[in-house]
Short mmCIF file of C-alpha atoms in Angstrom, two decimals:
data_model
loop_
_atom_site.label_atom_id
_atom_site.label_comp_id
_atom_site.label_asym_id
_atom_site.label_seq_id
_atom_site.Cartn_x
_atom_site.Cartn_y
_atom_site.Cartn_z
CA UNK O 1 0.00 0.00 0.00
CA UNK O 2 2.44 2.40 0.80
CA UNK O 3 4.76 2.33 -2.73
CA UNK O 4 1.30 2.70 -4.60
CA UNK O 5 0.62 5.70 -2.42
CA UNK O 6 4.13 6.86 -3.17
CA UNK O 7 4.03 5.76 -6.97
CA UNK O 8 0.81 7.62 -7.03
CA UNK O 9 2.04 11.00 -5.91
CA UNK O 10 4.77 10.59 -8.36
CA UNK O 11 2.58 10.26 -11.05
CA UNK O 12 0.04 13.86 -9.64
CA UNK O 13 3.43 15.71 -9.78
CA UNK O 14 3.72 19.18 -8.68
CA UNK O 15 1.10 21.37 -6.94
CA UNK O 16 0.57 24.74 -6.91
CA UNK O 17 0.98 26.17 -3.47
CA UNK O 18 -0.20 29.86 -3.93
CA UNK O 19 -3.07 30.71 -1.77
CA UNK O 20 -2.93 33.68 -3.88
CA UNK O 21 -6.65 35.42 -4.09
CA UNK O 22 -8.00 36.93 -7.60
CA UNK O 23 -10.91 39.41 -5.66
CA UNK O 24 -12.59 41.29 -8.66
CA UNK O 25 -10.23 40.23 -11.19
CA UNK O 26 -11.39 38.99 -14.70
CA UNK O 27 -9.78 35.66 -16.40
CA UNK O 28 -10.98 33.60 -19.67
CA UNK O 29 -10.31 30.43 -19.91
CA UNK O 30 -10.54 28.15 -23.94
CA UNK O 31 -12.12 24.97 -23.43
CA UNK O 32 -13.46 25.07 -19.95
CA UNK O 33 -16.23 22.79 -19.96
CA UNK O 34 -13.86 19.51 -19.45
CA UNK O 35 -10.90 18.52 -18.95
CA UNK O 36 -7.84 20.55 -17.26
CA UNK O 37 -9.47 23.46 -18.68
CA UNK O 38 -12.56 22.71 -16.16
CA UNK O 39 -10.47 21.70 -13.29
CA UNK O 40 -8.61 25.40 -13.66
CA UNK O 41 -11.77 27.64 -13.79
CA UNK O 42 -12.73 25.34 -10.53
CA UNK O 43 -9.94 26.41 -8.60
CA UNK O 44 -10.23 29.56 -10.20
CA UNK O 45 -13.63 30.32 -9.11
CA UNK O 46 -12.86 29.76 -5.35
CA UNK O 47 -9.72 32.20 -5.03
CA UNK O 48 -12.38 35.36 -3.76
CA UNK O 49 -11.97 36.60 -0.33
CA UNK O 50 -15.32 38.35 -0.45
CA UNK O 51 -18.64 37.20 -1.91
CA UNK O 52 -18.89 40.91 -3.27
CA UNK O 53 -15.36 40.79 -5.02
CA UNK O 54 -15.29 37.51 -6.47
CA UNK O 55 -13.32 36.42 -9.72
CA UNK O 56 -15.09 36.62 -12.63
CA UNK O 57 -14.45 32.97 -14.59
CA UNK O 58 -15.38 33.13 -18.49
CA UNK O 59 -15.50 29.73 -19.89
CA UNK O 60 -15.08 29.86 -23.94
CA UNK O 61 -16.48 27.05 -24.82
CA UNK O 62 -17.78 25.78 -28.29
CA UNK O 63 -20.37 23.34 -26.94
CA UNK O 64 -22.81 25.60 -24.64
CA UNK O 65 -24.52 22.80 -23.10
CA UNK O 66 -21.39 21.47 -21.44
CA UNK O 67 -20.44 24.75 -21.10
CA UNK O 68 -23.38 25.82 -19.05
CA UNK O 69 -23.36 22.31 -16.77
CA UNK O 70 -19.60 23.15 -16.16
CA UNK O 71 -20.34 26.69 -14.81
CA UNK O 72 -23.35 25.31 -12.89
CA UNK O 73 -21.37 22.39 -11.00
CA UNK O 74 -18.63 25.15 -10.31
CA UNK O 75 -20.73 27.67 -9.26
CA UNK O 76 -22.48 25.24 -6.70
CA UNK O 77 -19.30 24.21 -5.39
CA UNK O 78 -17.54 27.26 -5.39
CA UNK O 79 -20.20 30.00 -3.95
CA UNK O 80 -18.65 31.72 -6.89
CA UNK O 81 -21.96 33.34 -8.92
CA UNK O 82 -19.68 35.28 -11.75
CA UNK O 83 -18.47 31.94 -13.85
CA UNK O 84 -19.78 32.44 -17.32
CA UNK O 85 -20.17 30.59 -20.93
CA UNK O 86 -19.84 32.32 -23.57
CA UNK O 87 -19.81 30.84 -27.07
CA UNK O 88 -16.30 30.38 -28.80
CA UNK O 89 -14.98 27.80 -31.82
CA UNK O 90 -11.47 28.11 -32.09
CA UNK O 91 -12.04 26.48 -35.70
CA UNK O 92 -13.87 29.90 -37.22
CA UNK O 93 -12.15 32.79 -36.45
CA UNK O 94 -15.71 34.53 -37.00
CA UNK O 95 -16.54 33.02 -33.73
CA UNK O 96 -13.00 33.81 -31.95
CA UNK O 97 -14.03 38.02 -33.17
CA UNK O 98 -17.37 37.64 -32.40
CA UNK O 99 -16.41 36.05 -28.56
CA UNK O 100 -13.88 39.24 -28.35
CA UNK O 101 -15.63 41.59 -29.08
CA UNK O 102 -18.62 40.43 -26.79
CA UNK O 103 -16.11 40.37 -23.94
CA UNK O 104 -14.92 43.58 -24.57
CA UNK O 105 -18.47 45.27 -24.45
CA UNK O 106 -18.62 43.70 -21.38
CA UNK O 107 -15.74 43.60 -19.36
CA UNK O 108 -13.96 46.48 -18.56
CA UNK O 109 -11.15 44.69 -17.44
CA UNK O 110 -9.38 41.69 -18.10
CA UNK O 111 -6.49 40.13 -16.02
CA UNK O 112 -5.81 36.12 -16.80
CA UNK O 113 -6.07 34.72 -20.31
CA UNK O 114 -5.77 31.24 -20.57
CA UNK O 115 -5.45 29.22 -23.55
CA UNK O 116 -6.25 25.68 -22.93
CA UNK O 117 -8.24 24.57 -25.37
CA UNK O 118 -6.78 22.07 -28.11
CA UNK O 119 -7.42 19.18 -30.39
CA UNK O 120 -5.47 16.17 -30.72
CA UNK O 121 -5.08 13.51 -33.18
CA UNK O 122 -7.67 14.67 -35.43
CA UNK O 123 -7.90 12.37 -38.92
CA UNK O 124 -7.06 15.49 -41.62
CA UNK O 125 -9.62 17.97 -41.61
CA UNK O 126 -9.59 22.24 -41.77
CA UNK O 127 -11.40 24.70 -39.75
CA UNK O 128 -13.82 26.85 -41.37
CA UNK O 129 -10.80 28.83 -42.93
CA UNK O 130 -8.86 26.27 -44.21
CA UNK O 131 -6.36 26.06 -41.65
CA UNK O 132 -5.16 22.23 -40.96
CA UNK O 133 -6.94 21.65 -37.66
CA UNK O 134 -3.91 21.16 -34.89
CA UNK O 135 -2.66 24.75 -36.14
CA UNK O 136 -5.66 26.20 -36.44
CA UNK O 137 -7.30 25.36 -32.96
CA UNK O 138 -4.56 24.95 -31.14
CA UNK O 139 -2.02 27.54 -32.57
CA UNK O 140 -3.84 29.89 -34.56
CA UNK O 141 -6.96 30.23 -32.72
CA UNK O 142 -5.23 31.34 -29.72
CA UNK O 143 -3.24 33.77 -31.68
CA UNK O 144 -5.86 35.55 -33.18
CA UNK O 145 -7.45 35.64 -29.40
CA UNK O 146 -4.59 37.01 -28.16
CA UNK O 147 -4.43 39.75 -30.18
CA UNK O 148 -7.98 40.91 -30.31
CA UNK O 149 -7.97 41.01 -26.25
CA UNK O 150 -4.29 42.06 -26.34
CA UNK O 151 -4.96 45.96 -25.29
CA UNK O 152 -7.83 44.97 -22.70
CA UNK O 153 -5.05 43.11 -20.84
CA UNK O 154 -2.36 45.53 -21.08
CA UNK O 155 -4.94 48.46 -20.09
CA UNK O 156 -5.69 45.57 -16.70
CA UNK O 157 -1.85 44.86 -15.86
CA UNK O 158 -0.71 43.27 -14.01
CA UNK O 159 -2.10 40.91 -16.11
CA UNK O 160 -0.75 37.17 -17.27
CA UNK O 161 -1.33 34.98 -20.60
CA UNK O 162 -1.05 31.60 -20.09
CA UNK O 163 -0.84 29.09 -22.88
CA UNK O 164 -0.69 25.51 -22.87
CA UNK O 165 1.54 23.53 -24.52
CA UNK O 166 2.86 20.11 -24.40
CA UNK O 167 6.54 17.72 -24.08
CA UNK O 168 4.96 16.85 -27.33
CA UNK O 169 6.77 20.06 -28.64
CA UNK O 170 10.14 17.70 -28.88
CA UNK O 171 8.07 16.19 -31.13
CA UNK O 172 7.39 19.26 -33.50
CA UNK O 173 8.84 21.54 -36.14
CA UNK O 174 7.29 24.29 -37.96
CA UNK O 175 6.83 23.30 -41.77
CA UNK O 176 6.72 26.26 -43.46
CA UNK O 177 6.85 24.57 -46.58
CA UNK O 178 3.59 22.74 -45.88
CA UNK O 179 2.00 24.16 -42.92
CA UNK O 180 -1.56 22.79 -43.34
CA UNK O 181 -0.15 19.23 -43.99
CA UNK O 182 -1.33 19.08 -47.75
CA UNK O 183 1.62 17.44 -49.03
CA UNK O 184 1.94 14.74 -46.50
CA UNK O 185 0.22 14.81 -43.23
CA UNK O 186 0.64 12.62 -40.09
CA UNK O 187 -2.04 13.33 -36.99
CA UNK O 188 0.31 12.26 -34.03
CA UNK O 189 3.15 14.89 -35.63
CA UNK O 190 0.24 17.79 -36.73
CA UNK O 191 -0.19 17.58 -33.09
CA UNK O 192 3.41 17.87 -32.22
CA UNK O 193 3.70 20.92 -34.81
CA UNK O 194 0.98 22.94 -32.66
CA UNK O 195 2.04 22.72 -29.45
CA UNK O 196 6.10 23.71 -30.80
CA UNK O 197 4.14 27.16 -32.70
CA UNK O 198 2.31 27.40 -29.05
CA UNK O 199 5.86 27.75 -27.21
CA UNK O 200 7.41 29.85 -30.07
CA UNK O 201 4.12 31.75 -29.73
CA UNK O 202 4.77 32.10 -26.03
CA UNK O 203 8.30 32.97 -26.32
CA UNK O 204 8.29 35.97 -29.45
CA UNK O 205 4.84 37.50 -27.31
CA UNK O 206 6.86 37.82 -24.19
CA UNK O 207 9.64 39.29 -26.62
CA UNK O 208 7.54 41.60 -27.69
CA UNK O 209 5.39 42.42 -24.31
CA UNK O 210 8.19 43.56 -22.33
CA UNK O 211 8.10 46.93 -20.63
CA UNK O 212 4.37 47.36 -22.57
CA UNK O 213 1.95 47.12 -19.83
CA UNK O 214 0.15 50.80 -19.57
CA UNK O 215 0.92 51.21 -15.94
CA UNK O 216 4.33 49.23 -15.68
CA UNK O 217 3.09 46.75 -13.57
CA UNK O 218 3.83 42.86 -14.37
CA UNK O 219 2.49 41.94 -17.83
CA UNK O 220 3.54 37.91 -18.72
CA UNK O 221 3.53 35.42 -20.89
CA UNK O 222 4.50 31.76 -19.93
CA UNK O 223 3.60 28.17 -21.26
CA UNK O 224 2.97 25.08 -19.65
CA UNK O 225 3.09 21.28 -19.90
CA UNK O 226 0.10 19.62 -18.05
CA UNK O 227 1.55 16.55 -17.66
CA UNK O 228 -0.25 12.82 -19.14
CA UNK O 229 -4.12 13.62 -18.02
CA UNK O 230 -6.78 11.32 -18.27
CA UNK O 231 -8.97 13.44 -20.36
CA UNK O 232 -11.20 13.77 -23.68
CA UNK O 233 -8.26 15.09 -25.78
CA UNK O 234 -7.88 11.55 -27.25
CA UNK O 235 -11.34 11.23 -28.13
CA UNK O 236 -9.83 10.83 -31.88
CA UNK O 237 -7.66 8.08 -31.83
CA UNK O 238 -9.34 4.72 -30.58
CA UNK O 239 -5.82 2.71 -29.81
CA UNK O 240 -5.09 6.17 -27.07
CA UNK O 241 -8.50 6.03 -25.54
CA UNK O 242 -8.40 2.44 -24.88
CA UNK O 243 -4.57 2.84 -23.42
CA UNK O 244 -5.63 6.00 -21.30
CA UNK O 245 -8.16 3.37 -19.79
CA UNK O 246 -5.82 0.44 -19.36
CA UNK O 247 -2.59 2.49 -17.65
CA UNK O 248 -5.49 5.39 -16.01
CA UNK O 249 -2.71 4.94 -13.00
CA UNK O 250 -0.38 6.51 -14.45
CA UNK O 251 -1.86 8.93 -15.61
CA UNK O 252 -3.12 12.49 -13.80
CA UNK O 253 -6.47 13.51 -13.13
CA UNK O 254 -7.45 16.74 -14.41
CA UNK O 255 -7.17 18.19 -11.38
CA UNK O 256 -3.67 17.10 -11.26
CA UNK O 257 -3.18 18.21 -14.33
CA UNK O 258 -4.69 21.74 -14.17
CA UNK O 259 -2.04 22.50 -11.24
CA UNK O 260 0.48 24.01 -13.71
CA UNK O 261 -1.95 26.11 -15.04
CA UNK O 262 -3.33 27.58 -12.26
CA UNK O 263 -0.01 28.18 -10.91
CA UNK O 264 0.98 29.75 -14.04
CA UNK O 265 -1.99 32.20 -13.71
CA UNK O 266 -1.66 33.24 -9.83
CA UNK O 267 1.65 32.44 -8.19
CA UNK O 268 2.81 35.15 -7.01
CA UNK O 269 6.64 34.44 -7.78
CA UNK O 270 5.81 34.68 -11.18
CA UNK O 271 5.30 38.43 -11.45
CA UNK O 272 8.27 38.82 -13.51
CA UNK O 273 8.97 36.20 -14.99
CA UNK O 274 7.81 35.68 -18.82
CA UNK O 275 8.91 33.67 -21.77
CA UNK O 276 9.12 30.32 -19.95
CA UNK O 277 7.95 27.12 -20.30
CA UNK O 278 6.91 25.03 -17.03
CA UNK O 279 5.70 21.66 -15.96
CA UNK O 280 5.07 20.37 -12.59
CA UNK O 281 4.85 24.15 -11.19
CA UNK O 282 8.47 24.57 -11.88
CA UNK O 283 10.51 25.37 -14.99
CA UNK O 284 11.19 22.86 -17.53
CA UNK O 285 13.81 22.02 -20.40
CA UNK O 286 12.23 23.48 -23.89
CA UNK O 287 13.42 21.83 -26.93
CA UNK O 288 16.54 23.46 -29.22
CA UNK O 289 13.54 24.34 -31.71
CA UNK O 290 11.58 25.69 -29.00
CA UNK O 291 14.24 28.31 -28.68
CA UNK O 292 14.59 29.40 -31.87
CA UNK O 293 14.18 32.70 -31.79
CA UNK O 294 14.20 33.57 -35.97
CA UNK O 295 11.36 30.87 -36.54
CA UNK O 296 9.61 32.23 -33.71
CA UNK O 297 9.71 36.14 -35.78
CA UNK O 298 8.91 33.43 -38.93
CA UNK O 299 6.10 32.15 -37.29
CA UNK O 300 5.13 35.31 -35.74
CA UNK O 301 4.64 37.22 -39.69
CA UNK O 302 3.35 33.98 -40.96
CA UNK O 303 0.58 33.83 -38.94
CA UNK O 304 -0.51 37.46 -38.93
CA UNK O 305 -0.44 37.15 -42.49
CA UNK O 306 -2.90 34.08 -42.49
CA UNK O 307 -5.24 35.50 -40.17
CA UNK O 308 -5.17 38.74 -41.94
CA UNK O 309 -3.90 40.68 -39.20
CA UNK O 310 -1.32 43.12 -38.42
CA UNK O 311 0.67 42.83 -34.93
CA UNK O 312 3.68 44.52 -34.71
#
């Protein structure tokens, strides 16, 4: 009994520690409904001191339904009234502007963004632009999010963006050559390819974010590894979902695997500290490509010119 309790804490990893309270602030969260993404709005939700300055959770979710019995479970747990669904598909970048700009209208402030959502293993498909669907949900998507709420974050600094990767970046280059994976495409290395663009992402956006923040406080960027969760990510491969049944053990719940997210988005030693990548609440070893700084500027202008945008 004991080595299975031990083997078992090995396998939850790190915890995040902060007792760090969010009274009044705003955060957004991609794919909230399940998962990690779930577990983090949770936690979340309960960092209020006051009922009267509690956090305000957005859940952008594409499926309301699951959105909606997400926020309801949390909110009943919680105490925390102000979790919200709104409607976002990170596949249609109508949707993404449309979620942004309803958010804006709204919120006057904005502290936390965090970009959980993904897709993984998908057999070849595009999103309603004809972006291959790893880089467009799970790199793309985010971008464009990014950007549209970039100024409502700045104007709320300190403020923190939060984007989760994967060790599946060792895994990934950027194939500028064939980016949407119409020359040859394979779904376990589309999925590598994403979460590499969200760490260069990560890294060029801290780059760029330093010293930008309105009132000079804090203003970050960091990405994450979750660790192996047992979640719905492989929904799309049938060989992974039966696996993720057979060794569940050693794998992490989602609430063990939301804990570097959470502690991405409120530690308070992390005030500074941008442009990193973490797993287990501490920081971890990014591949060579990971640091390349000229694909990173490459990716940077290739995806502004994609999404039609201009981010300088």
């Amino acid at each position: 009994v004991p080595v299975f309790f031990s083997s078992r804490r090995y396998v939850a990893g790190g915890q995040c520690k902060s007792t760090a309270k969010l009274d009044g602030k705003v955060v957004i969260i991609t794919g909230a409904n399940t998962g990690i993404g779930k577990e983090t709005a949770r936690d979340l939700a309960r960092r209020g001191e006051h009922p009267l300055v509690i956090a305000v959770v957005i859940l952008a979710c594409r499926d309301i339904a699951k959105g909606e019995a997400a926020a309801n479970e949390i909110c009943a747990e919680t105490g925390n009234q102000q979790v919200i669904v709104k409607k976002m598909d990170l596949a249609d970048t109508k949707s993404i502007r449309e979620f942004a700009e309803n958010v804006l209208a709204e919120e006057k402030e904005l502290h936390i963004l965090i970009n959980n959502a993904g897709v993984m293993l998908c057999p070849y498909s595009k999103t309603a632009d004809g972006f291959e669907m790893h880089l467009g949900v799970n790199h793309l998507g985010h971008f464009l999010l990014t950007f549209l709420l970039l100024e409502r974050l700045k104007q709320s600094a300190p403020a923190r963006i939060v984007n989760v990767s994967s060790l599946a970046h060792h895994g990934g280059r950027i194939r500028f050559h064939d980016l949407h994976g119409e020359k040859s495409y394979n779904r376990g290395l589309a999925y590598c390819h994403s979460k590499l663009a969200n760490v260069l992402f990560t890294r060029e956006l801290a780059r760029r974010l330093q010293g930008k923040s309105l009132s000079g406080a804090g203003f970050t960027a960091n990405s994450l590894h979750p660790g192996s969760v047992c979640s719905e990510l492989v929904r799309h491969s049938v060989i992974m979902t039966w696996l993720w049944k057979v060794f569940s053990f050693f794998l992490k719940t989602p609430r063990e695997g939301a804990q570097t997210s959470v502690y991405c988005a409120v530690a308070e030693e992390l005030d500074s500290v941008t442009g990193q990548y973490f797993s287990d609440c501490q920081p971890a070893y990014v591949s060579p490509r990971g640091r390349d700084d000229e694909t990173a500027k490459k990716l940077w202008s290739v995806s502004c010119e994609l999404l039609g945008i201009q981010w300088d």
